[in-house]
Backbone as JSON, one array per atom type, in Angstrom:
{
  "sequence": "MSRSLRRGSIAAIAALAIASLSSCAASNTPDTLQIKPDNAAATLGTNLRLNNIVIVTGVGTSGDYTGPANVVVNISNTATTPAELQSITVGNASATLADAAGAPQSSIVIPAGSSVAIGGQGNPSASLSAAAVHIGGFANTTFAFKDGQKVDAQAGVSPDSDKGLYKGFGPTPAAVPAKTGSPAATAPATPAAGATTPATGATAPATPATGATTPATPGAPVAGSTAPAAH",
  "N": [[-76.0, 6.63, -21.43], [-75.9, 2.55, -21.92], [-76.8, 0.23, -19.59], [-75.12, -1.96, -20.44], [-73.33, -0.95, -21.91], [-72.25, 0.58, -20.16], [-70.49, -1.05, -18.15], [-69.42, -2.13, -19.6], [-67.3, -0.69, -19.83], [-66.47, 0.63, -17.8], [-64.65, -2.51, -17.13], [-63.17, -2.37, -19.18], [-61.72, -0.8, -18.39], [-60.35, -1.21, -15.7], [-59.46, -3.46, -16.68], [-57.11, -2.08, -17.88], [-55.94, -1.55, -15.65], [-54.57, -3.78, -13.88], [-53.25, -4.45, -16.42], [-51.47, -1.84, -15.84], [-50.43, -1.58, -13.54], [-49.11, -4.2, -13.8], [-47.27, -3.87, -15.04], [-45.72, -2.14, -13.76], [-44.43, -3.56, -11.89], [-43.12, -5.66, -11.92], [-40.94, -3.37, -13.83], [-39.68, -2.79, -11.77], [-38.2, -4.66, -11.29], [-36.01, -5.68, -11.43], [-32.35, -7.5, -12.59], [-30.78, -5.2, -12.03], [-31.71, -3.17, -10.77], [-30.75, -4.42, -8.15], [-28.42, -4.05, -8.14], [-25.21, -3.9, -5.88], [-22.7, -1.29, -4.62], [-19.86, -2.17, -4.67], [-17.69, -1.41, -3.04], [-17.44, -0.93, -0.39], [-18.96, 2.21, 2.4], [-19.61, 4.46, 4.78], [-20.88, 7.25, 5.9], [-20.44, 10.11, 8.59], [-21.73, 11.82, 10.21], [-23.19, 14.47, 9.05], [-22.47, 16.21, 7.7], [-18.97, 14.41, 7.22], [-17.71, 11.81, 4.24], [-17.35, 8.75, 3.66], [-15.29, 7.35, 0.8], [-15.22, 3.95, -1.06], [-13.97, 1.67, 0.56], [-11.56, 0.14, 0.55], [-9.25, -2.57, 1.8], [-6.22, -2.93, 0.61], [-3.76, -5.54, -0.44], [-0.75, -7.25, -0.96], [0.57, -8.05, -4.56], [-0.42, -11.85, -5.61], [-1.35, -12.22, -3.11], [-3.49, -14.68, -1.62], [-6.76, -16.13, -0.3], [-7.48, -16.29, 3.43], [-5.25, -14.1, 4.67], [-1.62, -12.42, 6.16], [-0.3, -9.54, 6.94], [1.56, -6.77, 5.12], [-0.6, -3.55, 4.22], [-2.21, -1.64, 1.98], [-4.06, 0.9, 3.01], [-7.51, 2.51, 1.22], [-8.76, 5.27, 0.18], [-11.66, 7.37, -0.29], [-12.81, 10.03, 0.83], [-15.27, 13.31, 1.95], [-15.12, 16.25, 2.35], [-18.06, 18.49, 3.64], [-18.26, 20.4, 4.75], [-18.16, 24.12, 6.32], [-15.2, 23.94, 7.95], [-11.69, 22.0, 8.41], [-11.57, 18.67, 8.29], [-9.95, 16.04, 9.85], [-8.74, 13.83, 10.41], [-7.23, 11.71, 12.57], [-6.64, 8.3, 13.19], [-6.41, 4.64, 11.47], [-7.62, 1.94, 11.8], [-8.16, -1.37, 11.43], [-9.38, -4.26, 12.4], [-7.76, -6.04, 14.93], [-5.16, -4.12, 13.77], [-2.99, -0.78, 13.68], [-2.97, 1.72, 11.56], [-0.62, 3.05, 9.6], [-0.06, 6.95, 8.73], [0.85, 8.5, 6.57], [1.97, 11.43, 4.11], [1.83, 12.48, 0.68], [4.94, 11.55, -0.17], [5.78, 9.99, 1.14], [6.59, 10.55, 3.8], [6.18, 10.23, 7.11], [3.63, 10.54, 9.5], [0.95, 12.36, 12.06], [-1.63, 12.99, 11.43], [-4.06, 13.47, 9.04], [-5.61, 16.24, 7.05], [-8.35, 17.03, 6.34], [-9.26, 19.13, 3.77], [-11.79, 21.76, 4.44], [-15.14, 22.03, 2.19], [-13.7, 20.14, 0.26], [-11.84, 17.0, -1.2], [-10.18, 14.33, -0.04], [-8.2, 11.89, -1.37], [-6.98, 9.21, -0.23], [-3.72, 6.99, -0.22], [-2.9, 4.63, -2.99], [-0.76, 6.41, -5.62], [1.59, 9.53, -5.39], [-0.5, 10.61, -2.85], [-1.52, 11.41, 0.17], [-1.0, 8.19, 2.76], [-1.66, 5.32, 3.45], [-0.57, 2.62, 5.76], [-0.43, -0.72, 6.59], [1.54, -3.26, 8.73], [1.03, -5.9, 9.28], [-1.36, -6.83, 8.19], [-4.32, -9.15, 9.35], [-6.37, -10.54, 7.22], [-8.92, -11.61, 4.94], [-8.83, -12.04, 1.63], [-10.79, -10.63, -0.92], [-12.66, -10.89, 0.94], [-14.26, -9.19, 3.5], [-13.47, -6.66, 6.25], [-13.62, -5.22, 9.51], [-13.39, -2.07, 9.79], [-11.58, 0.74, 11.21], [-12.14, 4.25, 11.77], [-10.81, 7.25, 13.11], [-11.32, 11.07, 14.14], [-10.26, 13.17, 15.33], [-12.17, 15.52, 16.2], [-13.52, 13.2, 18.08], [-15.15, 12.16, 17.23], [-16.43, 8.52, 15.63], [-16.57, 5.93, 13.39], [-17.89, 3.45, 12.16], [-16.55, 1.01, 9.63], [-17.62, -2.02, 6.39], [-15.04, -3.11, 4.94], [-13.9, -3.65, 1.56], [-11.84, -6.82, 0.69], [-8.99, -6.46, -0.69], [-6.45, -8.15, -3.9], [-3.43, -6.6, -4.85], [-3.38, -6.27, -8.06], [-2.87, -6.86, -12.12], [-5.22, -7.26, -13.34], [-6.92, -6.71, -12.04], [-8.75, -3.59, -10.54], [-7.01, -2.47, -8.83], [-4.84, -1.75, -8.95], [-1.48, -1.04, -7.98], [-1.54, -0.31, -6.38], [-1.11, -1.92, -3.76], [0.67, -3.12, -1.2], [4.43, -2.46, -1.26], [6.95, -4.41, -2.16], [9.11, -5.5, 0.07], [13.11, -5.03, -0.13], [15.56, -7.41, -1.69], [17.88, -8.63, 0.22], [21.31, -8.67, -0.34], [22.93, -11.74, -0.87], [24.94, -13.31, 0.93], [28.68, -13.67, 0.56], [28.36, -13.75, -2.09], [29.52, -13.38, -4.98], [29.83, -10.8, -5.86], [28.93, -9.08, -3.25], [31.44, -9.96, -1.8], [34.06, -7.91, -0.87], [37.19, -7.33, -2.07], [40.21, -7.45, 0.29], [41.54, -4.66, 2.2], [44.93, -3.48, 1.96], [46.13, -2.19, 4.96], [46.71, 1.96, 5.71], [50.46, 2.96, 4.42], [50.44, 0.23, 4.51], [52.62, -2.06, 3.09], [53.21, -4.44, 0.39], [54.09, -6.9, 0.26], [54.99, -8.79, -2.73], [53.52, -11.18, -4.81], [54.54, -14.79, -4.13], [57.58, -14.33, -3.9], [59.99, -13.04, -2.76], [60.63, -10.45, -0.43], [64.58, -8.83, -0.39], [66.72, -9.59, 2.42], [67.41, -6.67, 4.21], [70.12, -4.21, 5.26], [70.56, -3.28, 8.32], [71.05, 0.25, 9.17], [74.6, 1.59, 9.48], [75.93, -0.35, 10.41], [77.86, -3.35, 9.06], [78.82, -4.82, 6.1], [79.22, -8.33, 6.17], [81.92, -9.36, 3.59], [82.63, -10.96, 1.02], [83.37, -14.04, 0.63], [86.21, -15.07, -1.35], [86.87, -12.41, -2.5], [88.79, -9.39, -2.64], [89.21, -7.45, 0.12], [88.24, -4.0, 0.36], [90.45, -1.39, -0.35], [93.05, -3.4, 0.87], [96.22, -4.58, -0.51], [96.2, -6.48, -2.81], [98.2, -9.25, -2.45], [101.19, -10.3, -3.96], [102.17, -11.49, -6.76], [103.78, -14.68, -7.09]],
  "CA": [[-75.16, 5.31, -21.72], [-77.0, 2.04, -21.14], [-76.63, -0.43, -18.17], [-74.17, -2.73, -20.63], [-71.72, 0.03, -21.53], [-71.27, 1.51, -18.84], [-70.23, -2.38, -17.81], [-68.0, -2.44, -20.56], [-65.91, 1.03, -20.21], [-66.01, -0.06, -15.62], [-64.54, -3.66, -16.8], [-61.59, -2.42, -19.79], [-60.65, 0.71, -16.93], [-60.11, -2.22, -14.71], [-57.72, -4.63, -17.29], [-56.06, -1.6, -17.54], [-55.27, -0.87, -15.17], [-53.99, -4.0, -13.65], [-51.74, -4.43, -16.87], [-50.5, -0.99, -15.16], [-50.01, -2.14, -12.07], [-48.2, -5.96, -13.8], [-45.54, -3.34, -15.9], [-44.7, -1.64, -12.98], [-44.24, -4.58, -10.63], [-41.95, -6.27, -13.55], [-39.48, -3.3, -13.91], [-38.7, -3.02, -10.6], [-37.09, -6.17, -10.4], [-35.29, -6.19, -12.92], [-31.3, -7.48, -11.71], [-29.86, -4.11, -12.1], [-31.43, -2.37, -9.23], [-30.19, -5.43, -6.97], [-27.0, -4.13, -7.46], [-25.22, -3.32, -4.47], [-21.57, -0.88, -4.84], [-18.83, -3.16, -4.62], [-16.78, -0.88, -2.16], [-18.36, 0.54, 1.21], [-18.73, 3.48, 2.09], [-20.18, 5.04, 5.75], [-21.26, 9.23, 6.41], [-20.37, 10.73, 9.63], [-22.7, 13.63, 10.03], [-24.26, 15.3, 7.54], [-20.12, 16.56, 6.19], [-18.36, 14.19, 6.15], [-18.55, 11.06, 3.89], [-16.08, 7.71, 3.55], [-16.06, 6.01, -0.57], [-13.99, 3.03, -1.58], [-12.96, 1.94, 1.12], [-10.79, -1.55, 0.68], [-7.93, -2.7, 2.02], [-5.53, -3.63, -1.14], [-2.61, -6.69, -0.04], [0.45, -7.25, -2.47], [0.21, -9.06, -5.6], [-0.34, -12.54, -5.79], [-2.04, -12.69, -2.09], [-5.13, -14.87, -1.79], [-7.21, -16.7, 1.18], [-6.79, -16.32, 4.47], [-3.79, -13.92, 4.47], [-2.11, -11.6, 7.51], [0.71, -9.56, 6.3], [1.44, -5.97, 4.76], [-1.59, -3.56, 3.0], [-2.93, -0.83, 2.39], [-5.57, 0.69, 3.68], [-7.33, 3.09, 1.02], [-10.93, 5.92, 0.94], [-12.28, 8.67, -1.04], [-13.59, 11.35, 1.79], [-15.06, 14.24, 1.68], [-15.6, 16.57, 3.71], [-18.67, 19.87, 2.88], [-18.18, 20.86, 6.27], [-17.02, 24.99, 6.68], [-14.17, 23.25, 8.39], [-11.91, 21.28, 8.11], [-11.79, 17.54, 9.22], [-8.52, 16.09, 11.04], [-8.09, 12.07, 10.59], [-5.8, 10.73, 13.25], [-6.56, 7.15, 13.19], [-7.54, 4.36, 10.7], [-7.59, 1.02, 12.78], [-7.64, -2.44, 10.78], [-9.23, -5.19, 13.04], [-7.05, -5.75, 15.73], [-3.57, -2.69, 13.62], [-3.23, 0.2, 13.42], [-2.08, 1.91, 10.47], [0.97, 4.18, 9.43], [0.05, 7.63, 7.93], [2.59, 9.47, 5.99], [2.27, 12.08, 3.17], [2.39, 11.72, -0.16], [6.03, 11.66, -0.26], [5.75, 8.72, 1.78], [6.82, 10.67, 5.16], [4.53, 10.17, 8.55], [2.78, 11.71, 9.4], [-0.02, 12.4, 12.91], [-2.74, 13.44, 10.92], [-4.25, 13.36, 7.3], [-6.17, 16.78, 6.34], [-9.16, 16.84, 5.12], [-9.62, 20.92, 3.9], [-13.4, 22.29, 4.07], [-15.38, 22.07, 0.83], [-13.54, 19.16, -0.05], [-11.63, 15.78, -0.61], [-9.43, 13.43, -0.03], [-7.95, 10.29, -2.14], [-5.48, 7.84, 0.09], [-3.7, 5.39, -1.66], [-2.46, 5.78, -4.46], [1.17, 7.31, -6.07], [1.13, 10.93, -5.31], [-1.68, 10.62, -2.33], [-1.79, 10.38, 0.82], [-1.09, 6.55, 2.47], [-2.26, 4.42, 5.62], [0.18, 1.09, 5.77], [-0.68, -1.41, 7.61], [2.88, -3.94, 9.07], [0.55, -6.22, 9.58], [-3.28, -7.13, 8.81], [-5.69, -9.61, 9.13], [-7.54, -9.96, 6.61], [-9.59, -12.53, 4.24], [-8.88, -11.6, 0.75], [-12.19, -11.55, -1.56], [-13.99, -10.04, 2.33], [-14.5, -8.14, 4.16], [-12.44, -6.49, 6.81], [-13.33, -4.09, 10.33], [-12.32, -0.38, 10.01], [-12.69, 2.31, 12.4], [-11.5, 5.87, 11.49], [-11.06, 7.52, 13.97], [-11.17, 11.74, 13.87], [-9.89, 14.79, 15.86], [-13.0, 16.21, 17.29], [-13.35, 12.43, 19.15], [-16.3, 10.96, 15.88], [-15.98, 7.54, 14.97], [-17.11, 5.36, 12.55], [-17.32, 1.96, 11.87], [-16.94, 0.3, 8.14], [-16.89, -2.96, 6.04], [-14.57, -2.32, 4.22], [-13.6, -4.94, 0.98], [-10.07, -6.76, 0.47], [-8.27, -6.59, -2.19], [-5.3, -7.79, -4.07], [-3.01, -6.41, -6.14], [-3.52, -7.59, -9.77], [-2.36, -5.93, -13.52], [-5.75, -6.29, -13.92], [-7.81, -6.04, -10.93], [-9.06, -2.14, -10.2], [-6.54, -1.7, -7.42], [-2.5, -2.02, -9.78], [-0.22, -0.24, -7.65], [-2.44, 0.41, -4.61], [-0.85, -2.32, -2.46], [2.41, -2.26, -0.07], [5.72, -2.55, -2.08], [7.62, -5.57, -1.33], [10.53, -5.15, 0.51], [14.22, -4.97, -1.43], [15.72, -8.71, -0.56], [18.98, -8.86, 0.95], [22.39, -9.74, -1.69], [23.73, -13.53, -0.21], [26.34, -13.29, 1.41], [29.41, -14.59, -0.06], [28.33, -13.92, -3.51], [31.01, -12.42, -5.83], [28.55, -8.72, -5.78], [28.97, -9.08, -1.72], [32.33, -10.24, -0.98], [34.24, -6.72, -0.76], [38.13, -7.23, -1.49], [40.5, -6.99, 1.17], [42.69, -3.53, 1.08], [46.02, -3.06, 2.82], [46.43, -0.99, 5.63], [47.06, 2.7, 5.14], [51.05, 2.95, 5.15], [51.49, -1.01, 4.46], [53.84, -2.15, 1.71], [52.0, -5.4, 0.55], [54.62, -7.96, -0.85], [55.13, -9.48, -4.63], [53.74, -12.33, -4.44], [55.38, -15.27, -4.32], [57.91, -13.27, -4.11], [60.68, -12.87, -1.58], [62.49, -9.43, -0.07], [65.9, -9.24, -0.13], [67.37, -7.85, 3.62], [68.0, -4.96, 3.96], [70.85, -4.19, 6.81], [70.6, -1.61, 9.67], [72.25, 1.4, 9.3], [75.58, 1.5, 10.18], [76.06, -1.98, 9.97], [78.98, -3.78, 8.22], [78.05, -6.28, 5.07], [79.89, -9.07, 5.26], [82.97, -9.38, 3.01], [81.82, -12.06, -0.15], [84.0, -14.99, 0.17], [86.85, -14.64, -2.86], [86.46, -11.35, -2.83], [89.4, -8.35, -1.32], [88.68, -6.76, 1.44], [88.69, -2.65, -0.3], [91.5, -1.14, 1.04], [93.79, -3.63, 1.26], [96.92, -5.03, -1.55], [96.37, -8.09, -3.94], [99.3, -10.19, -2.53], [101.18, -9.35, -5.59], [101.73, -12.84, -7.5], [104.69, -15.47, -7.53]],
  "C": [[-76.38, 3.92, -21.15], [-76.39, 1.22, -20.11], [-74.75, -1.22, -19.29], [-72.47, -2.11, -20.11], [-71.28, 0.61, -21.09], [-70.37, 0.0, -18.17], [-68.89, -2.22, -18.5], [-66.97, -1.8, -20.36], [-65.58, 0.61, -18.92], [-64.65, -1.4, -16.53], [-62.7, -3.33, -18.04], [-60.91, -1.47, -19.34], [-59.88, -1.01, -16.54], [-59.13, -3.34, -15.65], [-57.12, -3.68, -17.39], [-54.62, -0.96, -16.78], [-54.37, -1.97, -14.43], [-52.77, -4.43, -14.97], [-50.95, -3.19, -16.3], [-49.46, -1.28, -14.72], [-48.66, -4.01, -11.98], [-47.21, -5.04, -13.95], [-45.11, -3.1, -14.96], [-44.01, -2.97, -11.92], [-42.85, -5.59, -11.54], [-40.17, -4.98, -14.18], [-39.13, -2.3, -12.75], [-38.24, -4.07, -9.75], [-36.14, -6.53, -11.32], [-33.7, -6.56, -11.87], [-30.19, -6.24, -11.97], [-30.46, -2.43, -11.45], [-31.11, -3.57, -8.61], [-28.98, -5.15, -7.05], [-26.93, -3.21, -7.32], [-23.16, -2.64, -5.01], [-20.72, -1.95, -4.04], [-18.22, -3.17, -3.39], [-17.96, -0.42, -1.24], [-17.81, 1.61, 1.27], [-19.93, 3.34, 3.52], [-20.23, 6.98, 4.88], [-21.01, 8.63, 7.75], [-20.64, 11.46, 9.86], [-23.3, 13.63, 8.96], [-22.8, 16.17, 6.29], [-19.41, 15.31, 6.22], [-18.82, 11.62, 5.01], [-16.62, 9.82, 3.26], [-16.68, 6.86, 1.79], [-14.6, 5.75, -0.76], [-13.39, 2.62, -1.04], [-12.68, 0.55, 0.79], [-9.17, -1.42, 0.99], [-7.3, -2.49, 0.71], [-4.25, -4.83, -0.13], [-2.01, -6.57, -1.15], [-0.32, -8.19, -3.77], [0.58, -10.86, -5.32], [-1.35, -13.19, -4.04], [-3.13, -13.57, -2.43], [-5.65, -15.87, -0.09], [-6.55, -15.73, 2.41], [-5.07, -15.36, 4.59], [-3.32, -12.38, 6.35], [-0.63, -11.23, 6.75], [0.88, -8.07, 5.86], [0.36, -5.8, 3.85], [-1.65, -2.63, 3.38], [-4.47, 0.4, 2.7], [-6.13, 2.2, 1.63], [-8.99, 3.7, 0.34], [-10.43, 6.59, -0.05], [-12.66, 9.16, 0.38], [-13.05, 12.64, 1.35], [-15.72, 15.05, 2.03], [-17.0, 18.09, 2.9], [-19.06, 20.46, 3.86], [-17.45, 22.57, 5.89], [-15.4, 25.1, 6.54], [-13.51, 22.32, 7.83], [-11.74, 19.96, 9.8], [-10.54, 17.51, 9.38], [-8.5, 14.07, 11.22], [-6.82, 11.54, 10.9], [-6.08, 9.12, 13.31], [-7.04, 5.92, 12.15], [-7.03, 2.37, 11.09], [-8.21, -0.18, 12.07], [-8.2, -4.24, 12.12], [-8.32, -4.88, 14.22], [-5.16, -4.23, 15.13], [-3.61, -1.82, 12.72], [-2.75, 0.05, 11.82], [-1.31, 3.2, 10.93], [0.25, 5.23, 8.82], [1.21, 8.56, 7.72], [2.25, 10.49, 4.27], [2.49, 11.59, 2.3], [3.17, 11.33, -0.73], [6.11, 10.65, 0.26], [6.03, 9.52, 3.54], [5.82, 10.92, 6.44], [4.47, 10.92, 8.85], [0.69, 11.46, 11.35], [-1.47, 11.86, 12.73], [-3.5, 13.31, 9.24], [-5.68, 14.88, 7.56], [-7.24, 16.79, 5.77], [-10.48, 18.22, 5.16], [-11.67, 20.52, 3.9], [-13.88, 22.38, 2.29], [-14.47, 21.14, 0.25], [-13.08, 18.61, -0.44], [-10.74, 15.49, -1.04], [-8.74, 12.16, -0.24], [-6.87, 10.03, -1.29], [-5.85, 6.96, -0.43], [-3.22, 5.72, -3.0], [-1.67, 6.72, -4.76], [0.24, 8.82, -6.33], [0.05, 11.82, -4.13], [-0.31, 10.34, -1.18], [-1.65, 9.1, 1.88], [-1.26, 6.6, 4.4], [-2.1, 3.44, 5.03], [-0.37, 0.15, 6.92], [0.45, -3.13, 7.5], [2.04, -5.33, 8.51], [-1.23, -7.31, 10.61], [-3.89, -8.51, 8.19], [-6.67, -9.9, 8.16], [-7.96, -11.05, 5.64], [-9.58, -11.54, 3.1], [-10.09, -12.3, 0.01], [-13.48, -11.19, 0.04], [-14.19, -9.34, 2.96], [-13.5, -7.87, 5.59], [-13.22, -4.8, 8.5], [-12.28, -3.28, 10.82], [-12.99, 0.22, 10.31], [-11.64, 3.48, 11.98], [-12.24, 6.7, 11.7], [-10.46, 9.6, 13.8], [-10.35, 12.64, 14.98], [-10.86, 14.72, 16.89], [-13.4, 15.14, 18.01], [-14.53, 11.56, 17.91], [-15.21, 10.27, 15.66], [-16.79, 6.69, 13.84], [-16.47, 4.24, 11.87], [-17.11, 1.41, 9.86], [-15.96, -0.9, 7.47], [-15.96, -3.25, 5.34], [-13.76, -4.14, 3.47], [-12.12, -4.91, 0.93], [-9.61, -7.5, -0.83], [-7.01, -7.38, -2.76], [-5.16, -6.77, -5.04], [-2.84, -6.77, -6.94], [-3.3, -6.27, -10.92], [-4.25, -6.39, -13.94], [-7.18, -6.46, -12.39], [-7.81, -3.75, -11.02], [-8.17, -1.21, -9.65], [-4.79, -1.93, -7.61], [-2.34, -0.58, -8.74], [-0.99, 0.17, -6.33], [-1.72, -0.43, -3.81], [0.8, -2.4, -1.72], [3.45, -2.57, -1.28], [6.09, -2.6, -1.84], [9.41, -4.62, -1.07], [11.84, -5.36, -0.7], [14.39, -6.08, -0.22], [16.95, -8.05, -0.58], [20.13, -8.96, -0.53], [23.1, -11.21, -0.97], [24.52, -13.27, 0.07], [27.51, -14.62, 1.53], [29.08, -15.27, -1.15], [29.91, -13.53, -4.19], [30.6, -10.81, -5.17], [29.28, -8.87, -4.37], [29.64, -8.66, -1.12], [32.88, -8.73, -1.89], [36.46, -7.73, -1.03], [39.06, -6.68, -0.15], [42.17, -5.98, 1.28], [43.27, -3.5, 2.39], [45.62, -2.26, 4.45], [46.74, 0.68, 5.28], [48.76, 2.53, 6.02], [51.62, 1.56, 4.22], [51.99, -1.71, 3.19], [53.73, -3.77, 1.79], [53.56, -6.3, -0.63], [54.64, -8.52, -2.23], [55.33, -10.42, -3.33], [53.96, -13.24, -4.86], [56.72, -14.56, -4.26], [58.83, -13.32, -3.32], [61.76, -11.48, -1.32], [63.34, -9.52, 0.24], [66.57, -8.48, 0.84], [68.01, -6.74, 3.39], [68.78, -3.8, 5.31], [70.85, -3.11, 7.6], [71.71, -0.58, 8.84], [73.11, 1.34, 10.17], [76.11, 0.45, 10.38], [77.66, -2.48, 9.0], [78.42, -5.03, 7.52], [78.93, -6.89, 5.06], [80.58, -10.08, 3.62], [81.87, -11.17, 1.89], [83.5, -12.94, -0.21], [85.25, -14.93, -0.92], [87.36, -13.46, -2.62], [87.29, -10.62, -2.4], [89.16, -7.12, -1.42], [88.81, -5.02, 0.9], [89.25, -1.66, 0.46], [93.01, -1.67, 0.39], [93.72, -4.41, -0.11], [96.47, -6.33, -1.72], [97.65, -8.62, -3.43], [100.07, -10.85, -4.38], [102.09, -11.79, -5.77], [103.23, -13.57, -8.03], [105.3, -16.13, -8.75]]
}
């Protein structure tokens, strides 16, 4: 092969290599590769993983918020022994753990080789009575387990919304008590047992005591007397 042909071949190979590298560089920086998970996740050891950690506030809440909220998380356990979640803390607020029926419990067990969803209908729950969070931001959240291990995560904060992913995951609104003095709240007075209620506007006639003599009506003959003979 002549030197000119050899030089041409080397130049062509170099050009192809540069083009190839350029295309690889372009394919490694598209927007799709910059996408990060919307919700926080954390791992503890080699067997526990906490996914989709979210603090869900009530319907219509926004901005800086202090009030009831629920913790939503999915915990998977790949170990051969169960794991036992004992507490969840959001900032300075501790969550109350409950089973799927709403009964309070001291811990939530994640069976070996399984996972447990916390939050949502039919699942165990972790509720906060007064969480101080910023909706749309993140909140420091700590999960503590029975074996003494803890893991921290920056949980996203989202409101319960008809248009959001967490519809129905927020705290249940408290029942509003009936207003005092309303017709439905005022019960009619009930007479005491054995008492006789007089008719409205009527005067009950006096009844003479037993053994008393009823005075005669003026002009009426007394029983047993003889009427005077007419003259």
